[in-house]
Amino acid sequence: MIIGGFQTTTLLDYPGKVACTIFTAACNMRCPFCQNSDLITGSFETRYSEEEVLAYLSKRKGLLDGVCITGGEPTLQKDLAEFICKIKDLGLLVKLDSNGLNPDIIKMLYSGNLIDMVAMDIKSGPSTYGVACGIKDIDMDKIKESIDFLITSGIDYEFRTTLVKGIHRLEDMEEITSLIKGAKAYFLQSYKESDKILGLVDGNKEASTYSSFSRNELEEFLDIAKKVVPSAMLRGVD
Ligand code: SF4
C-alpha cells in the first residue's frame, strides 16, 4: 500500500460514522479538477506505513466506527485486500471511495466481505466523461459495470458528482442520471476553486477557467437530476 495521506478523525467521509480516512497514491484517471494532485503526481509530503496506520487504528478501536479508504484510486493498490483484512480484524467498518474503473476489484472485495460501503464518482454523462476524467478513450463499459453492480448487489453505496463550471453543462445532467437510474443515494457536490488542481499542475490551460457554480445554478442541476433520481441531493453547498 502506498499511503500518501491519513486523516485521523472525520465525521464527514463515512456517512453517520466516526471514521478516519486513508488516502492512497496514484490514479487511473486524470480529472483536471482533481483536488488531490499531490497523490496523483506522487509529490505528496508524507508517506505513511501500513504499520503506523494499523497501530493508530488499533489504539482508537473503541472510538472509531470505521475507515474510509480514498485516493487517488484505492483499487490500484495491489495489496488492498490484504490491508483491508487487517482493518477488518480490528472490527472496523470499511468504506471504499472509487472512480469505478476497476469493477472486478470492487466485486472481489464485496464477495470477500471486505467492504461495507462504496462511494463512486460519476464524472459526467457518457458523451463528456472523457473530458471530465481526463482520459479520452475512457472505458464506459467498466464504469457502467460498477454502477450496475452497486445498484443491484445489496451493498450500501452512494454516487456523487462534483460539478465544475467550465466542464459541466445543464444538459449533461440528463445523461448523468440516465447512467444511475434507480440509485438510492446521489449527491451533487460543488467544485471548490484551488490553485493545486491537477489540470493546473498538468498545464491544461482550460483548468484556469474553472469555477464553482452558484447555489441557484446547482439547484437547477438538482431539479433535472431529481426527475430521474428522486434521491438526489446537494452536499456541502453553502
Ligand atoms: S478526482 Fe479523478 S484524478 Fe483525482 S483521485 Fe479522483 S478519479 Fe483520480
Short mmCIF file of C-alpha atoms and ligand atoms in Angstrom, two decimals:
data_model
loop_
_atom_site.label_atom_id
_atom_site.label_comp_id
_atom_site.label_asym_id
_atom_site.label_seq_id
_atom_site.Cartn_x
_atom_site.Cartn_y
_atom_site.Cartn_z
CA MET A 1 0.00 0.00 0.00
CA ILE A 2 1.26 3.45 -0.83
CA ILE A 3 -0.47 5.74 1.64
CA GLY A 4 0.08 9.43 0.96
CA GLY A 5 -2.34 10.90 3.46
CA PHE A 6 -4.02 9.97 6.73
CA GLN A 7 -6.78 11.92 8.42
CA THR A 8 -7.19 10.62 11.94
CA THR A 9 -10.81 11.68 12.51
CA THR A 10 -13.66 12.57 10.19
CA LEU A 11 -17.40 12.88 10.71
CA LEU A 12 -17.96 13.66 7.03
CA ASP A 13 -16.27 10.97 4.93
CA TYR A 14 -18.27 7.97 6.20
CA PRO A 15 -21.96 8.91 6.49
CA GLY A 16 -23.21 8.56 10.06
CA LYS A 17 -19.93 7.14 11.35
CA VAL A 18 -16.90 8.34 13.25
CA ALA A 19 -14.09 7.35 10.94
CA CYS A 20 -10.60 8.07 9.79
CA THR A 21 -9.56 8.43 6.17
CA ILE A 22 -6.66 6.80 4.38
CA PHE A 23 -5.51 8.40 1.12
CA THR A 24 -3.81 6.06 -1.34
CA ALA A 25 -1.47 7.30 -4.05
CA ALA A 26 -1.90 7.04 -7.84
CA CYS A 27 -4.99 7.07 -10.05
CA ASN A 28 -6.11 5.69 -13.42
CA MET A 29 -7.98 8.90 -14.20
CA ARG A 30 -6.69 12.44 -14.56
CA CYS A 31 -9.65 14.63 -13.76
CA PRO A 32 -8.40 18.16 -14.41
CA PHE A 33 -10.36 19.44 -11.39
CA CYS A 34 -8.86 16.84 -9.02
CA GLN A 35 -8.05 18.41 -5.65
CA ASN A 36 -5.58 15.65 -4.71
CA SER A 37 -2.98 16.31 -7.39
CA ASP A 38 -0.12 15.52 -4.99
CA LEU A 39 -1.39 11.95 -4.65
CA ILE A 40 -1.68 11.56 -8.41
CA THR A 41 1.71 13.01 -9.30
CA GLY A 42 3.50 11.41 -6.34
CA SER A 43 4.53 14.76 -4.84
CA PHE A 44 2.75 14.19 -1.52
CA GLU A 45 4.82 15.16 1.51
CA THR A 46 4.46 12.23 3.90
CA ARG A 47 4.25 8.54 3.20
CA TYR A 48 2.57 6.60 5.97
CA SER A 49 3.45 2.97 6.57
CA GLU A 50 0.74 0.35 6.92
CA GLU A 51 2.12 -0.48 10.34
CA GLU A 52 1.74 3.04 11.71
CA VAL A 53 -1.79 3.36 10.32
CA LEU A 54 -2.83 -0.01 11.75
CA ALA A 55 -1.21 0.78 15.10
CA TYR A 56 -3.22 4.00 15.28
CA LEU A 57 -6.45 2.19 14.36
CA SER A 58 -5.77 -0.43 16.99
CA LYS A 59 -5.24 2.22 19.65
CA ARG A 60 -8.51 4.01 18.73
CA LYS A 61 -10.54 0.83 18.23
CA GLY A 62 -13.34 1.64 20.67
CA LEU A 63 -13.67 5.23 19.46
CA LEU A 64 -13.84 4.68 15.71
CA ASP A 65 -16.68 3.06 13.78
CA GLY A 66 -14.85 2.69 10.52
CA VAL A 67 -12.27 3.62 7.97
CA CYS A 68 -12.71 5.38 4.66
CA ILE A 69 -10.19 4.38 2.00
CA THR A 70 -9.93 7.00 -0.68
CA GLY A 71 -7.33 8.29 -3.07
CA GLY A 72 -6.17 8.53 -5.66
CA GLU A 73 -7.85 5.31 -6.72
CA PRO A 74 -7.55 2.69 -3.97
CA THR A 75 -8.30 -0.28 -6.27
CA LEU A 76 -4.90 0.26 -7.92
CA GLN A 77 -3.13 -0.85 -4.74
CA LYS A 78 -2.02 -4.44 -5.27
CA ASP A 79 -2.30 -5.40 -1.60
CA LEU A 80 -5.56 -3.57 -0.90
CA ALA A 81 -7.48 -6.74 0.06
CA GLU A 82 -4.78 -7.89 2.49
CA PHE A 83 -4.65 -4.45 4.04
CA ILE A 84 -8.42 -4.29 4.46
CA CYS A 85 -8.36 -7.76 6.07
CA LYS A 86 -6.13 -6.32 8.78
CA ILE A 87 -8.57 -3.42 9.29
CA LYS A 88 -11.50 -5.85 9.47
CA ASP A 89 -9.62 -7.89 12.08
CA LEU A 90 -9.87 -4.79 14.28
CA GLY A 91 -13.66 -4.90 13.93
CA LEU A 92 -13.94 -1.72 11.89
CA LEU A 93 -16.28 -0.93 9.01
CA VAL A 94 -14.67 -0.07 5.67
CA LYS A 95 -15.94 2.38 3.10
CA LEU A 96 -14.24 2.43 -0.29
CA ASP A 97 -14.19 5.54 -2.49
CA SER A 98 -13.68 4.64 -6.14
CA ASN A 99 -13.92 6.04 -9.64
CA GLY A 100 -15.42 2.72 -10.76
CA LEU A 101 -12.84 1.82 -13.41
CA ASN A 102 -11.99 -1.47 -11.69
CA PRO A 103 -15.34 -3.23 -11.20
CA ASP A 104 -13.67 -6.62 -10.75
CA ILE A 105 -11.77 -5.40 -7.70
CA ILE A 106 -14.91 -3.89 -6.17
CA LYS A 107 -16.75 -7.19 -6.71
CA MET A 108 -13.88 -9.21 -5.26
CA LEU A 109 -13.75 -7.01 -2.14
CA TYR A 110 -17.51 -7.28 -1.71
CA SER A 111 -17.61 -11.04 -2.12
CA GLY A 112 -14.84 -11.34 0.47
CA ASN A 113 -16.91 -9.28 2.96
CA LEU A 114 -14.16 -6.70 2.99
CA ILE A 115 -16.17 -3.56 2.22
CA ASP A 116 -19.33 -2.24 3.84
CA MET A 117 -19.97 0.77 1.66
CA VAL A 118 -18.80 2.18 -1.67
CA ALA A 119 -18.93 5.81 -2.81
CA MET A 120 -18.46 6.06 -6.56
CA ASP A 121 -17.82 9.24 -8.51
CA ILE A 122 -19.88 9.78 -11.64
CA LYS A 123 -17.71 12.22 -13.55
CA SER A 124 -20.21 13.25 -16.23
CA GLY A 125 -22.56 11.86 -18.86
CA PRO A 126 -21.16 9.36 -21.40
CA SER A 127 -20.58 11.96 -24.14
CA THR A 128 -18.35 14.13 -21.92
CA TYR A 129 -16.97 11.54 -19.49
CA GLY A 130 -13.58 11.53 -21.19
CA VAL A 131 -13.21 15.29 -20.83
CA ALA A 132 -14.27 15.25 -17.19
CA CYS A 133 -11.97 12.40 -16.18
CA GLY A 134 -9.03 13.38 -18.39
CA ILE A 135 -8.99 10.04 -20.28
CA LYS A 136 -10.14 10.44 -23.89
CA ASP A 137 -10.85 6.76 -24.55
CA ILE A 138 -12.42 6.06 -21.17
CA ASP A 139 -13.92 2.57 -20.95
CA MET A 140 -17.56 3.36 -20.23
CA ASP A 141 -18.39 -0.34 -20.04
CA LYS A 142 -16.27 -0.60 -16.88
CA ILE A 143 -17.96 2.44 -15.39
CA LYS A 144 -21.40 1.03 -16.18
CA GLU A 145 -20.44 -2.37 -14.79
CA SER A 146 -19.51 -0.78 -11.46
CA ILE A 147 -22.72 1.26 -11.39
CA ASP A 148 -24.88 -1.77 -12.14
CA PHE A 149 -23.08 -3.82 -9.52
CA LEU A 150 -23.58 -1.22 -6.81
CA ILE A 151 -27.26 -0.76 -7.61
CA THR A 152 -28.04 -4.48 -7.71
CA SER A 153 -25.64 -6.14 -5.25
CA GLY A 154 -27.24 -5.05 -1.98
CA ILE A 155 -24.14 -3.24 -0.72
CA ASP A 156 -24.59 0.18 0.84
CA TYR A 157 -23.47 2.77 -1.69
CA GLU A 158 -23.72 6.33 -2.93
CA PHE A 159 -22.95 8.06 -6.20
CA ARG A 160 -21.67 11.60 -6.36
CA THR A 161 -20.77 14.15 -8.98
CA THR A 162 -18.58 17.19 -8.49
CA LEU A 163 -19.96 19.90 -10.76
CA VAL A 164 -17.41 22.26 -12.29
CA LYS A 165 -18.25 25.41 -14.23
CA GLY A 166 -16.08 25.10 -17.32
CA ILE A 167 -16.73 21.33 -17.66
CA HIS A 168 -20.35 20.56 -16.87
CA ARG A 169 -23.42 22.00 -18.58
CA LEU A 170 -27.03 21.62 -17.53
CA GLU A 171 -27.66 19.28 -20.46
CA ASP A 172 -25.08 16.83 -19.07
CA MET A 173 -27.32 16.16 -16.08
CA GLU A 174 -29.85 14.14 -18.06
CA GLU A 175 -27.07 11.96 -19.43
CA ILE A 176 -25.54 11.51 -15.97
CA THR A 177 -28.80 10.46 -14.36
CA SER A 178 -29.55 8.06 -17.21
CA LEU A 179 -26.44 6.19 -16.05
CA ILE A 180 -27.65 5.85 -12.46
CA LYS A 181 -31.39 5.47 -12.86
CA GLY A 182 -32.78 3.80 -9.75
CA ALA A 183 -29.92 4.90 -7.47
CA LYS A 184 -30.85 5.13 -3.80
CA ALA A 185 -28.32 7.85 -2.97
CA TYR A 186 -26.89 10.52 -5.27
CA PHE A 187 -25.11 13.70 -4.21
CA LEU A 188 -24.20 16.75 -6.24
CA GLN A 189 -21.12 18.50 -4.89
CA SER A 190 -19.64 21.82 -5.82
CA TYR A 191 -16.13 22.21 -7.17
CA LYS A 192 -14.00 24.29 -4.83
CA GLU A 193 -11.54 26.59 -6.54
CA SER A 194 -7.90 25.79 -5.80
CA ASP A 195 -4.55 26.55 -7.38
CA LYS A 196 -3.49 22.96 -6.69
CA ILE A 197 -5.91 21.17 -9.02
CA LEU A 198 -4.43 18.56 -11.33
CA GLY A 199 -5.25 20.47 -14.55
CA LEU A 200 -3.11 23.39 -13.43
CA VAL A 201 -0.28 21.08 -12.39
CA ASP A 202 -0.59 19.38 -15.81
CA GLY A 203 -0.50 22.76 -17.63
CA ASN A 204 -4.05 22.40 -19.00
CA LYS A 205 -4.95 25.98 -19.98
CA GLU A 206 -8.69 25.36 -19.65
CA ALA A 207 -8.25 24.47 -15.99
CA SER A 208 -7.52 28.12 -15.17
CA THR A 209 -11.07 28.98 -16.28
CA TYR A 210 -12.79 26.54 -13.92
CA SER A 211 -15.00 27.98 -11.21
CA SER A 212 -17.81 26.99 -8.87
CA PHE A 213 -21.49 27.12 -9.70
CA SER A 214 -23.66 29.32 -7.50
CA ARG A 215 -26.22 27.70 -5.22
CA ASN A 216 -29.00 28.71 -7.62
CA GLU A 217 -27.16 27.12 -10.54
CA LEU A 218 -26.59 23.93 -8.55
CA GLU A 219 -30.28 23.80 -7.74
CA GLU A 220 -31.02 23.89 -11.48
CA PHE A 221 -28.81 20.82 -11.88
CA LEU A 222 -30.58 19.23 -8.92
CA ASP A 223 -34.05 19.82 -10.38
CA ILE A 224 -33.02 17.95 -13.53
CA ALA A 225 -31.38 15.14 -11.56
CA LYS A 226 -34.44 14.61 -9.35
CA LYS A 227 -36.62 13.87 -12.37
CA VAL A 228 -34.76 10.58 -12.84
CA VAL A 229 -33.10 10.06 -9.44
CA PRO A 230 -35.53 11.37 -6.79
CA SER A 231 -32.97 10.71 -4.02
CA ALA A 232 -30.59 13.33 -5.49
CA MET A 233 -29.38 15.99 -3.04
CA LEU A 234 -26.85 18.80 -2.88
CA ARG A 235 -24.00 18.16 -0.43
CA GLY A 236 -21.51 20.53 1.13
CA VAL A 237 -23.06 23.56 -0.56
CA ASP A 238 -23.31 26.80 1.47
S1 SF4 B 1 -10.65 13.20 -8.83
FE1 SF4 B 1 -10.12 11.98 -10.66
S2 SF4 B 1 -7.86 12.06 -10.78
FE2 SF4 B 1 -8.44 12.73 -8.71
S3 SF4 B 1 -8.39 10.88 -7.47
FE3 SF4 B 1 -10.50 11.08 -8.17
S4 SF4 B 1 -10.62 9.89 -10.06
FE4 SF4 B 1 -8.44 10.23 -9.63
#
